[in-house]
Short mmCIF file of C-alpha atoms and ligand atoms in Angstrom, two decimals:
data_model
loop_
_atom_site.label_atom_id
_atom_site.label_comp_id
_atom_site.label_asym_id
_atom_site.label_seq_id
_atom_site.Cartn_x
_atom_site.Cartn_y
_atom_site.Cartn_z
CA MET A 24 -1.98 3.03 -22.76
CA VAL A 25 -4.07 5.84 -24.23
CA ILE A 26 -7.31 7.40 -23.01
CA GLU A 27 -9.41 7.44 -26.18
CA ASN A 28 -12.75 8.40 -24.60
CA GLU A 29 -13.05 12.14 -25.21
CA TYR A 30 -14.62 12.99 -21.87
CA LEU A 31 -12.09 10.98 -19.83
CA ALA A 32 -9.16 12.37 -21.87
CA GLY A 33 -10.41 15.89 -21.10
CA LEU A 34 -10.76 14.99 -17.44
CA MET A 35 -7.16 13.74 -17.38
CA GLN A 36 -6.02 17.10 -18.78
CA ARG A 37 -7.99 18.92 -16.07
CA VAL A 38 -6.49 16.71 -13.34
CA MET A 39 -2.98 17.56 -14.57
CA LYS A 40 -3.76 21.28 -14.69
CA ARG A 41 -5.38 21.38 -11.24
CA ASN A 42 -2.64 19.28 -9.62
CA PRO A 43 0.59 20.52 -11.23
CA ASN A 44 3.96 18.89 -10.39
CA GLU A 45 2.35 15.77 -8.90
CA PRO A 46 3.51 13.03 -11.33
CA GLU A 47 2.67 10.12 -9.02
CA PHE A 48 -0.95 11.31 -8.74
CA HIS A 49 -1.20 11.80 -12.52
CA GLN A 50 0.15 8.27 -13.06
CA ALA A 51 -2.40 6.70 -10.69
CA VAL A 52 -5.34 8.63 -12.21
CA GLU A 53 -4.27 7.86 -15.78
CA GLU A 54 -4.14 4.14 -15.08
CA VAL A 55 -7.64 4.15 -13.56
CA LEU A 56 -9.26 6.37 -16.22
CA CYS A 57 -7.77 4.19 -18.97
CA SER A 58 -9.51 1.17 -17.46
CA LEU A 59 -12.85 2.96 -17.11
CA GLN A 60 -13.50 3.77 -20.78
CA GLY A 61 -15.98 0.89 -21.22
CA VAL A 62 -17.72 1.92 -17.98
CA ALA A 63 -18.07 5.53 -19.19
CA ASP A 64 -19.64 4.28 -22.45
CA GLU A 65 -22.09 2.05 -20.62
CA HIS A 66 -23.02 4.52 -17.86
CA PRO A 67 -23.60 8.01 -19.28
CA GLU A 68 -25.37 8.84 -15.99
CA PHE A 69 -21.97 8.78 -14.24
CA ILE A 70 -20.80 11.57 -16.55
CA GLU A 71 -24.03 13.55 -16.16
CA ARG A 72 -23.80 13.38 -12.37
CA GLY A 73 -20.10 14.32 -12.30
CA ILE A 74 -19.03 11.04 -10.66
CA PHE A 75 -15.71 10.82 -12.54
CA GLU A 76 -14.97 14.49 -11.80
CA ALA A 77 -15.75 14.02 -8.10
CA ILE A 78 -13.77 10.83 -7.63
CA VAL A 79 -10.48 12.48 -8.69
CA GLU A 80 -11.02 15.42 -6.29
CA PRO A 81 -10.31 14.77 -2.58
CA GLU A 82 -13.17 15.62 -0.22
CA ARG A 83 -10.67 17.31 2.11
CA ILE A 84 -6.92 18.02 2.24
CA ILE A 85 -5.42 18.77 5.65
CA LYS A 86 -1.85 20.09 5.74
CA PHE A 87 -0.13 21.13 8.94
CA ARG A 88 3.09 22.11 10.69
CA VAL A 89 4.68 19.51 12.99
CA PRO A 90 7.13 21.13 15.42
CA TRP A 91 9.19 18.89 17.71
CA VAL A 92 12.40 19.02 19.75
CA ASP A 93 15.34 16.73 18.94
CA ASP A 94 17.73 15.13 21.45
CA ASN A 95 20.05 18.17 21.23
CA GLY A 96 17.25 20.52 22.29
CA LYS A 97 16.92 21.94 18.75
CA VAL A 98 13.48 22.68 17.31
CA GLN A 99 12.71 20.75 14.11
CA ILE A 100 9.83 21.48 11.75
CA ASN A 101 8.18 18.90 9.49
CA ARG A 102 5.04 18.91 7.40
CA GLY A 103 2.06 16.66 8.09
CA TYR A 104 -0.77 15.65 5.75
CA ARG A 105 -4.09 13.85 5.86
CA ILE A 106 -6.06 13.56 2.65
CA GLN A 107 -9.66 12.43 3.18
CA PHE A 108 -10.35 11.36 -0.37
CA ASN A 109 -13.70 9.60 -0.53
CA SER A 110 -16.19 8.58 2.17
CA ALA A 111 -18.93 7.09 -0.04
CA LEU A 112 -18.44 3.57 1.36
CA GLY A 113 -17.55 4.34 4.99
CA PRO A 114 -15.12 6.20 7.27
CA TYR A 115 -11.87 7.26 5.55
CA LYS A 116 -9.30 4.51 5.98
CA GLY A 117 -5.67 4.36 4.91
CA GLY A 118 -2.16 4.49 6.30
CA LEU A 119 0.29 7.15 7.42
CA ARG A 120 3.69 7.28 5.69
CA PHE A 121 6.76 8.86 7.34
CA HIS A 122 9.48 9.23 4.70
CA PRO A 123 11.52 12.20 3.40
CA SER A 124 10.00 11.74 -0.08
CA VAL A 125 6.46 12.51 1.19
CA TYR A 126 4.73 15.57 -0.30
CA GLU A 127 1.13 16.30 -1.28
CA GLY A 128 1.37 14.44 -4.63
CA VAL A 129 2.51 11.17 -3.01
CA ILE A 130 -0.27 11.28 -0.40
CA LYS A 131 -2.81 12.14 -3.11
CA PHE A 132 -1.76 9.17 -5.28
CA LEU A 133 -1.91 6.83 -2.30
CA GLY A 134 -5.29 8.19 -1.14
CA PHE A 135 -6.75 7.86 -4.62
CA GLU A 136 -5.59 4.22 -4.94
CA GLN A 137 -6.97 3.53 -1.47
CA ILE A 138 -10.56 4.34 -2.57
CA PHE A 139 -10.64 1.44 -5.05
CA LYS A 140 -8.58 -0.94 -2.90
CA ASN A 141 -10.92 -0.47 0.05
CA SER A 142 -13.93 -0.96 -2.18
CA LEU A 143 -12.48 -4.25 -3.48
CA THR A 144 -12.27 -5.68 0.05
CA GLY A 145 -16.09 -5.61 0.21
CA LEU A 146 -15.88 -3.94 3.64
CA PRO A 147 -17.49 -0.56 4.53
CA ILE A 148 -14.44 1.72 4.35
CA GLY A 149 -13.75 4.92 2.42
CA GLY A 150 -10.35 6.05 1.12
CA GLY A 151 -7.76 8.30 2.78
CA LYS A 152 -4.04 8.57 3.36
CA GLY A 153 -1.62 10.71 5.34
CA GLY A 154 1.92 11.13 6.49
CA SER A 155 4.89 13.40 6.86
CA ASP A 156 8.30 14.13 5.37
CA PHE A 157 9.77 13.14 8.77
CA ASP A 158 12.42 10.40 8.50
CA PRO A 159 12.35 7.99 11.48
CA LYS A 160 15.61 6.42 10.29
CA GLY A 161 18.50 7.27 12.64
CA LYS A 162 16.23 8.98 15.21
CA SER A 163 16.14 7.86 18.84
CA ASP A 164 12.96 6.32 20.27
CA MET A 165 12.37 9.53 22.27
CA GLU A 166 12.70 11.69 19.15
CA VAL A 167 10.22 9.47 17.30
CA MET A 168 7.86 9.71 20.29
CA ARG A 169 8.05 13.52 20.44
CA PHE A 170 7.42 13.73 16.70
CA CYS A 171 4.44 11.34 16.88
CA GLN A 172 2.93 13.27 19.80
CA SER A 173 3.19 16.56 17.93
CA PHE A 174 1.80 15.01 14.72
CA MET A 175 -1.18 13.55 16.59
CA THR A 176 -1.86 16.81 18.47
CA GLU A 177 -2.99 18.28 15.14
CA LEU A 178 -4.30 15.11 13.46
CA SER A 179 -6.59 14.30 16.42
CA LYS A 180 -8.82 17.26 15.40
CA HIS A 181 -9.69 15.53 12.14
CA ILE A 182 -9.99 11.79 12.85
CA GLY A 183 -12.23 9.50 14.90
CA SER A 184 -13.32 5.87 15.04
CA ASP A 185 -16.39 6.62 12.85
CA THR A 186 -14.78 9.41 10.81
CA ASP A 187 -11.25 8.54 9.74
CA VAL A 188 -9.14 5.64 10.97
CA PRO A 189 -5.43 5.82 9.98
CA ALA A 190 -2.97 2.89 10.06
CA GLY A 191 0.73 2.32 9.29
CA ASP A 192 2.66 2.45 6.01
CA ILE A 193 6.33 3.07 5.15
CA GLY A 194 8.14 4.28 8.28
CA VAL A 195 5.08 3.80 10.51
CA GLY A 196 5.16 0.47 12.29
CA ALA A 197 4.16 -0.83 15.73
CA ARG A 198 6.36 1.69 17.59
CA GLU A 199 4.91 4.74 15.82
CA ILE A 200 1.30 3.50 16.04
CA GLY A 201 1.77 3.00 19.80
CA PHE A 202 3.01 6.58 20.31
CA LEU A 203 0.27 8.02 18.08
CA PHE A 204 -2.47 6.05 19.86
CA GLY A 205 -1.16 7.02 23.31
CA GLN A 206 -1.30 10.72 22.42
CA TYR A 207 -4.80 10.47 20.86
CA LYS A 208 -6.14 8.76 23.98
CA ARG A 209 -4.58 11.39 26.20
CA LEU A 210 -5.92 14.32 24.19
CA MET A 211 -9.44 13.02 23.60
CA ASN A 212 -9.92 10.93 26.79
CA GLU A 213 -11.33 8.26 24.54
CA ASN A 214 -10.25 4.65 24.16
CA THR A 215 -11.62 3.70 20.75
CA GLY A 216 -10.30 2.05 17.63
CA VAL A 217 -9.12 5.33 16.08
CA LEU A 218 -5.98 3.72 14.65
CA THR A 219 -5.36 0.21 13.37
CA GLY A 220 -2.16 -1.81 13.48
CA LYS A 221 -2.18 -1.39 17.27
CA GLY A 222 -0.28 -3.72 19.61
CA ILE A 223 -2.21 -6.83 20.69
CA SER A 224 -2.16 -5.72 24.34
CA TYR A 225 -4.18 -2.55 23.60
CA GLY A 226 -6.73 -3.43 20.94
CA GLY A 227 -4.74 -4.66 17.95
CA SER A 228 -5.82 -7.58 15.81
CA LEU A 229 -3.94 -10.83 15.55
CA ALA A 230 -2.62 -11.32 11.99
CA ARG A 231 -2.62 -7.56 11.18
CA THR A 232 1.21 -7.53 11.08
CA GLU A 233 1.20 -10.43 8.62
CA ALA A 234 -1.88 -9.32 6.66
CA THR A 235 -0.47 -7.42 3.67
CA GLY A 236 2.31 -9.90 2.90
CA TYR A 237 0.13 -12.96 3.52
CA GLY A 238 -2.73 -11.42 1.52
CA LEU A 239 -0.38 -10.75 -1.40
CA CYS A 240 0.54 -14.44 -1.45
CA TYR A 241 -3.09 -15.60 -1.12
CA TYR A 242 -4.00 -13.48 -4.16
CA THR A 243 -0.93 -14.70 -6.09
CA GLU A 244 -1.73 -18.32 -5.24
CA ALA A 245 -5.35 -17.86 -6.48
CA MET A 246 -4.03 -16.35 -9.73
CA LEU A 247 -1.47 -19.15 -10.18
CA LYS A 248 -4.09 -21.82 -9.43
CA ASP A 249 -6.38 -20.36 -12.09
CA ASN A 250 -3.46 -20.83 -14.49
CA ASN A 251 -2.73 -24.43 -13.38
CA SER A 252 0.29 -23.45 -11.30
CA SER A 253 1.25 -22.70 -7.68
CA PHE A 254 4.06 -21.35 -5.50
CA ALA A 255 5.40 -24.87 -4.93
CA GLY A 256 8.96 -25.26 -6.22
CA LYS A 257 9.12 -21.68 -7.62
CA THR A 258 11.98 -19.21 -7.16
CA VAL A 259 10.79 -15.84 -5.88
CA VAL A 260 12.47 -12.43 -5.94
CA ILE A 261 11.21 -9.93 -3.35
CA SER A 262 12.28 -6.29 -2.97
CA GLY A 263 12.12 -4.44 0.34
CA SER A 264 12.64 -5.83 3.82
CA GLY A 265 9.88 -4.04 5.69
CA ASN A 266 6.51 -5.20 6.91
CA VAL A 267 5.08 -6.26 3.55
CA ALA A 268 8.28 -7.90 2.25
CA ILE A 269 8.93 -9.91 5.43
CA TYR A 270 5.47 -11.49 5.59
CA ALA A 271 5.31 -12.07 1.84
CA CYS A 272 8.58 -13.98 2.21
CA GLU A 273 7.15 -15.97 5.13
CA LYS A 274 3.94 -17.01 3.34
CA ALA A 275 5.57 -17.70 -0.05
CA THR A 276 8.03 -20.00 1.76
CA GLN A 277 5.19 -21.74 3.64
CA LEU A 278 3.49 -22.32 0.28
CA GLY A 279 6.56 -24.15 -1.01
CA ALA A 280 8.53 -21.44 -2.84
CA LYS A 281 12.15 -20.43 -2.32
CA VAL A 282 12.66 -16.68 -1.79
CA ILE A 283 16.21 -15.69 -2.76
CA THR A 284 16.39 -11.87 -2.50
CA MET A 285 15.43 -8.99 -0.23
CA SER A 286 16.53 -5.34 -0.28
CA ASP A 287 16.50 -1.97 1.45
CA SER A 288 17.11 1.48 0.04
CA ASN A 289 20.91 0.91 0.12
CA GLY A 290 21.22 -2.47 -1.58
CA TYR A 291 20.05 -6.05 -1.96
CA ILE A 292 21.07 -9.54 -0.91
CA VAL A 293 20.87 -12.76 -2.92
CA ASP A 294 20.89 -16.02 -0.95
CA LYS A 295 20.55 -19.01 -3.28
CA ASN A 296 19.89 -21.23 -0.24
CA GLY A 297 16.72 -19.28 0.50
CA ILE A 298 16.42 -16.19 2.72
CA ASP A 299 16.98 -16.73 6.45
CA LEU A 300 13.83 -14.88 7.52
CA GLU A 301 14.40 -15.13 11.28
CA LEU A 302 17.67 -13.24 10.77
CA ILE A 303 15.96 -10.59 8.59
CA LYS A 304 13.25 -10.13 11.22
CA ARG A 305 15.88 -9.64 13.92
CA LEU A 306 17.96 -7.22 11.82
CA LYS A 307 15.01 -5.18 10.56
CA GLU A 308 12.22 -5.45 13.14
CA VAL A 309 14.29 -5.53 16.34
CA GLU A 310 17.74 -4.03 15.70
CA ARG A 311 16.74 -1.64 12.84
CA LYS A 312 19.94 -2.42 10.94
CA ARG A 313 20.83 -2.32 7.22
CA ILE A 314 20.34 -5.41 5.06
CA SER A 315 24.07 -5.49 4.25
CA GLU A 316 24.60 -7.00 7.74
CA TYR A 317 23.02 -10.25 6.45
CA ILE A 318 26.24 -11.45 4.84
CA SER A 319 28.16 -11.35 8.14
CA PHE A 320 25.90 -14.23 9.20
CA HIS A 321 25.64 -15.92 5.78
CA PRO A 322 28.95 -15.45 3.96
CA GLN A 323 27.72 -17.60 1.03
CA ALA A 324 25.11 -14.91 0.23
CA GLU A 325 25.90 -11.88 -1.96
CA TYR A 326 25.33 -8.21 -1.14
CA HIS A 327 25.00 -5.67 -3.96
CA GLU A 328 25.07 -1.92 -3.40
CA GLY A 329 22.03 -0.12 -4.95
CA CYS A 330 18.50 -1.50 -4.73
CA THR A 331 17.26 -1.21 -8.34
CA LEU A 332 19.31 -4.10 -9.76
CA VAL A 333 17.54 -6.68 -7.61
CA TRP A 334 15.40 -7.40 -10.73
CA ASN A 335 18.49 -8.79 -12.53
CA THR A 336 18.14 -11.93 -10.39
CA PRO A 337 16.47 -14.71 -12.44
CA CYS A 338 13.19 -15.94 -10.91
CA ASP A 339 9.74 -17.43 -11.64
CA ILE A 340 7.78 -14.93 -9.56
CA ALA A 341 8.60 -11.30 -8.69
CA LEU A 342 6.97 -9.53 -5.73
CA PRO A 343 7.99 -5.84 -5.55
CA CYS A 344 7.35 -4.83 -1.92
CA ALA A 345 9.39 -1.63 -1.33
CA THR A 346 8.03 1.57 -2.90
CA GLN A 347 6.48 3.31 -5.93
CA ASN A 348 8.11 3.12 -9.37
CA GLU A 349 10.88 0.79 -8.21
CA LEU A 350 10.50 -1.44 -11.29
CA ASP A 351 10.82 0.21 -14.72
CA LYS A 352 10.56 -1.00 -18.32
CA ALA A 353 14.22 -2.07 -18.53
CA ALA A 354 13.86 -4.13 -15.33
CA ALA A 355 10.64 -5.68 -16.70
CA GLU A 356 12.45 -6.68 -19.91
CA THR A 357 15.28 -8.28 -17.90
CA LEU A 358 12.80 -10.24 -15.76
CA ILE A 359 11.00 -11.46 -18.90
CA LYS A 360 14.28 -12.44 -20.57
CA ASN A 361 15.09 -14.46 -17.45
CA GLY A 362 11.76 -16.31 -17.59
CA VAL A 363 9.49 -14.62 -15.00
CA MET A 364 5.92 -16.00 -15.18
CA ALA A 365 4.08 -13.88 -12.60
CA VAL A 366 4.46 -10.44 -11.02
CA CYS A 367 2.26 -9.29 -8.13
CA GLU A 368 2.60 -5.89 -6.48
CA GLY A 369 3.13 -5.79 -2.70
CA ALA A 370 4.05 -2.10 -2.62
CA ASN A 371 1.75 0.63 -3.94
CA MET A 372 2.38 1.31 -7.66
CA PRO A 373 5.88 -0.27 -7.66
CA ASN A 374 5.78 -0.70 -11.46
CA THR A 375 5.92 2.20 -13.87
CA ILE A 376 3.05 2.16 -16.40
CA GLU A 377 5.56 1.07 -19.09
CA ALA A 378 6.79 -1.85 -16.95
CA MET A 379 3.22 -3.00 -16.33
CA GLU A 380 2.38 -2.82 -20.03
CA THR A 381 5.55 -4.74 -20.90
CA PHE A 382 4.56 -7.59 -18.57
CA GLN A 383 1.02 -7.68 -19.93
CA ALA A 384 2.17 -7.58 -23.56
CA ASN A 385 4.47 -10.54 -22.93
CA GLY A 386 1.89 -12.80 -21.30
CA VAL A 387 3.27 -12.48 -17.75
CA LEU A 388 0.51 -12.90 -15.13
CA PHE A 389 0.19 -9.48 -13.49
CA GLY A 390 -1.61 -8.60 -10.24
CA PRO A 391 -2.00 -4.84 -9.48
CA ALA A 392 -1.41 -3.35 -6.03
CA LYS A 393 -4.91 -2.13 -5.33
CA ALA A 394 -6.04 -5.77 -5.47
CA THR A 395 -2.95 -7.68 -4.35
CA ASN A 396 -2.00 -5.63 -1.29
CA ALA A 397 -5.56 -5.01 -0.03
CA GLY A 398 -5.08 -7.61 2.71
CA GLY A 399 -3.57 -5.04 5.08
CA VAL A 400 -6.50 -2.67 4.97
CA ALA A 401 -8.95 -5.58 5.00
CA VAL A 402 -7.57 -6.84 8.32
CA SER A 403 -7.49 -3.23 9.57
CA ALA A 404 -11.25 -3.15 8.93
CA LEU A 405 -11.55 -6.44 10.84
CA GLU A 406 -9.59 -4.77 13.67
CA MET A 407 -12.23 -2.00 13.66
CA CYS A 408 -14.97 -4.68 14.01
CA GLN A 409 -13.13 -6.26 16.94
CA ASN A 410 -12.66 -2.85 18.61
CA SER A 411 -16.34 -1.91 18.22
CA SER A 412 -17.58 -5.22 19.58
CA ARG A 413 -14.80 -5.38 22.24
CA HIS A 414 -14.28 -8.97 21.22
CA PRO A 415 -10.91 -10.13 19.83
CA TRP A 416 -10.77 -12.89 17.22
CA THR A 417 -8.28 -15.76 17.04
CA PHE A 418 -5.35 -15.66 14.60
CA GLU A 419 -6.95 -18.49 12.61
CA ALA A 420 -10.30 -16.67 12.31
CA VAL A 421 -8.65 -13.48 10.99
CA ASP A 422 -6.30 -15.36 8.66
CA SER A 423 -9.10 -17.44 7.18
CA GLU A 424 -11.25 -14.30 6.60
CA LEU A 425 -8.24 -12.64 4.96
CA LYS A 426 -7.73 -15.59 2.62
CA SER A 427 -11.34 -15.58 1.53
CA ILE A 428 -11.30 -11.77 1.00
CA MET A 429 -8.20 -12.07 -1.25
CA GLU A 430 -9.73 -14.92 -3.25
CA ASN A 431 -12.92 -12.86 -3.70
CA ILE A 432 -10.89 -9.87 -4.90
CA TYR A 433 -9.20 -12.07 -7.51
CA GLU A 434 -12.57 -13.48 -8.64
CA SER A 435 -14.37 -10.14 -8.81
CA SER A 436 -11.47 -8.58 -10.77
CA CYS A 437 -11.57 -11.49 -13.26
CA LYS A 438 -15.34 -11.17 -13.68
CA ALA A 439 -15.23 -7.38 -14.20
CA ALA A 440 -12.41 -7.74 -16.77
CA GLU A 441 -14.40 -10.32 -18.66
CA LYS A 442 -17.65 -8.33 -18.55
CA TYR A 443 -15.95 -5.22 -19.96
CA GLY A 444 -14.19 -7.07 -22.79
CA VAL A 445 -10.64 -7.32 -21.41
CA PRO A 446 -10.50 -10.91 -20.07
CA GLY A 447 -7.38 -11.71 -18.05
CA ASN A 448 -6.52 -8.02 -17.58
CA LEU A 449 -6.49 -7.88 -13.77
CA VAL A 450 -5.42 -4.23 -13.74
CA ALA A 451 -8.56 -3.15 -15.61
CA GLY A 452 -10.66 -5.69 -13.68
CA ALA A 453 -9.60 -4.31 -10.28
CA ASN A 454 -10.14 -0.71 -11.36
CA ILE A 455 -13.59 -1.43 -12.77
CA ALA A 456 -14.83 -3.61 -9.87
CA GLY A 457 -13.48 -1.13 -7.31
CA PHE A 458 -14.93 1.89 -9.11
CA LEU A 459 -18.45 0.57 -9.76
CA LYS A 460 -19.26 0.05 -6.09
CA VAL A 461 -18.05 3.53 -5.11
CA ALA A 462 -19.87 5.12 -8.07
CA ASP A 463 -23.15 3.42 -7.10
CA ALA A 464 -22.81 4.67 -3.52
CA MET A 465 -22.01 8.20 -4.73
CA MET A 466 -25.04 8.18 -7.04
CA ALA A 467 -27.28 7.06 -4.16
CA GLN A 468 -26.02 9.75 -1.79
CA GLY A 469 -26.66 12.70 -4.12
CA ILE A 470 -24.40 15.60 -5.02
CA VAL A 471 -22.34 15.99 -1.86
P1 LIG B 12 8.29 -0.46 5.68
O1 LIG B 12 8.68 0.91 6.11
O2 LIG B 12 8.06 -1.50 6.72
O3 LIG B 12 9.37 -1.03 4.64
C1 LIG B 12 9.66 -0.37 3.45
C2 LIG B 12 10.78 -1.12 2.75
O4 LIG B 12 10.98 -0.54 1.47
C3 LIG B 12 12.10 -1.01 3.46
O5 LIG B 12 12.88 -2.13 3.18
C4 LIG B 12 12.70 0.26 2.84
O6 LIG B 12 14.11 0.33 2.92
C5 LIG B 12 12.26 0.09 1.40
N1 LIG B 12 12.12 1.42 0.78
C6 LIG B 12 11.35 2.45 1.20
N2 LIG B 12 11.50 3.51 0.39
C7 LIG B 12 12.37 3.14 -0.55
C8 LIG B 12 12.90 3.78 -1.69
N3 LIG B 12 12.57 5.05 -1.98
N4 LIG B 12 13.76 3.08 -2.46
C9 LIG B 12 14.09 1.80 -2.14
N5 LIG B 12 13.60 1.13 -1.09
C10 LIG B 12 12.76 1.78 -0.31
O7 LIG B 12 7.00 -0.27 4.76
P2 LIG B 12 5.89 -1.34 4.36
O8 LIG B 12 6.51 -2.68 4.17
O9 LIG B 12 4.76 -1.17 5.28
O10 LIG B 12 5.41 -0.75 2.94
C11 LIG B 12 6.03 -1.14 1.71
C12 LIG B 12 5.09 -0.82 0.57
O11 LIG B 12 3.86 -1.54 0.75
C13 LIG B 12 4.68 0.65 0.43
O12 LIG B 12 4.48 0.95 -0.93
C14 LIG B 12 3.35 0.70 1.16
O13 LIG B 12 2.54 1.78 0.71
C15 LIG B 12 2.76 -0.63 0.72
N6 LIG B 12 1.68 -1.13 1.57
C16 LIG B 12 1.87 -1.37 2.90
C17 LIG B 12 0.85 -1.88 3.67
C18 LIG B 12 1.04 -2.27 5.09
O14 LIG B 12 0.12 -2.87 5.66
N7 LIG B 12 2.17 -2.01 5.71
C19 LIG B 12 -0.51 -2.08 3.10
C20 LIG B 12 -0.58 -1.87 1.67
C21 LIG B 12 0.48 -1.38 0.96
P3 LIG B 12 14.80 1.35 3.98
O15 LIG B 12 14.60 0.71 5.31
O16 LIG B 12 16.20 1.44 3.56
O17 LIG B 12 14.05 2.65 3.85
#
């Protein structure tokens, strides 16, 4: 993948110079700029008005100290971030990630991707992302609560239900959202939908927990249908065992597929009989245990140490749902050798650029994250609607809206790819369709 357009190639150089040592951000920008070469040729006004320059520069970067006290009475210091990337379409919207690998470059890449993903949903939400290098793993509930309260004490100064509405991501699930919401309410004396992914008892939306995984499968099913296929009877390999992975496994199984792997950062399991999802939910959602425990309940299953070799398992469909760059070129070649027909991204940027190109060059159907995993943020936006109107929807109403949003994203990506001369390239299609709407809104709002 090469950026041939002179202006965009120069912009890429400037992005790398202005954001040194942030390879994940460079990777995300490069992929988008590559797709936008036809758009730059057709719309010289976007260059004149600095739209490309502005879209790669966050509107605001907030970085703060998060002091908290552990169970031994010792003071711990972490770093918190919120990057408010682009508000052309609506309030900043995007998750919070708590993981030791978090630094400014990771949050910037995620915030940048979020702009286009949110645009693709068709809902009025801008792009943002945040998080901390805090690791919730191995911490007590009280430690997690003290951390969340300290994090929100600072974050509350910068967010609001019409300004910036964070949600969960890696390491931020129902427990963390509850603690964050409780502290916001206490500080601001305001009971509004300032966070999404809330518990159902205090303003959450039905089907938000399932939304990203279900949405991934709705998109994949639309893509398969368009190619005279479906999930029925297919073997599926999934990585991860968190929120996205669990509900992707559930929906793929409901649609007639057999999911045979799941993983965590220590290793992966292969169960040829099909994953026992109730057990995974108990181990991961309730008991917070490692995936290796699975084989004590299912001795016929295999456990392999190390998570990257999960892609050696032969399958028809691969759904990477753990983290960025978890699937490289060698893994892509192995999957192709073993007959994979479709790959859709549940995690954000789980494929390296080389892996993605390898799939595309070998005729594997490929759905990119900013389209395929947009279901989570879409239902978050529906949660905002329900909070504003103080009127909760049924599970069926949310799920059916989610399905139609995912089918629309597939259609609009196909149409954009065709219009710009790259039919079937869903990566380019998603980038173009997502970008055009934001660019139009930025043009209309002037130089701000
Ligand atoms: P969770 O924290 O619920 O689960 C993450 C899973 O990925 C866990 O199984 C975790 O294993 C594994 N994992 C995390 N980091 C690594 C790593 N460095 N190497 C290997 N495995 C790893 O997160 P989510 O399921 O919410 O998020 C997964 C992905 O989906 C992320 O890329 C996220 O940005 C993306 N996403 C999530 C959305 C949502 O609604 N939740 C929406 C859109 C995208 P372990 O427990 O060992 O850490």
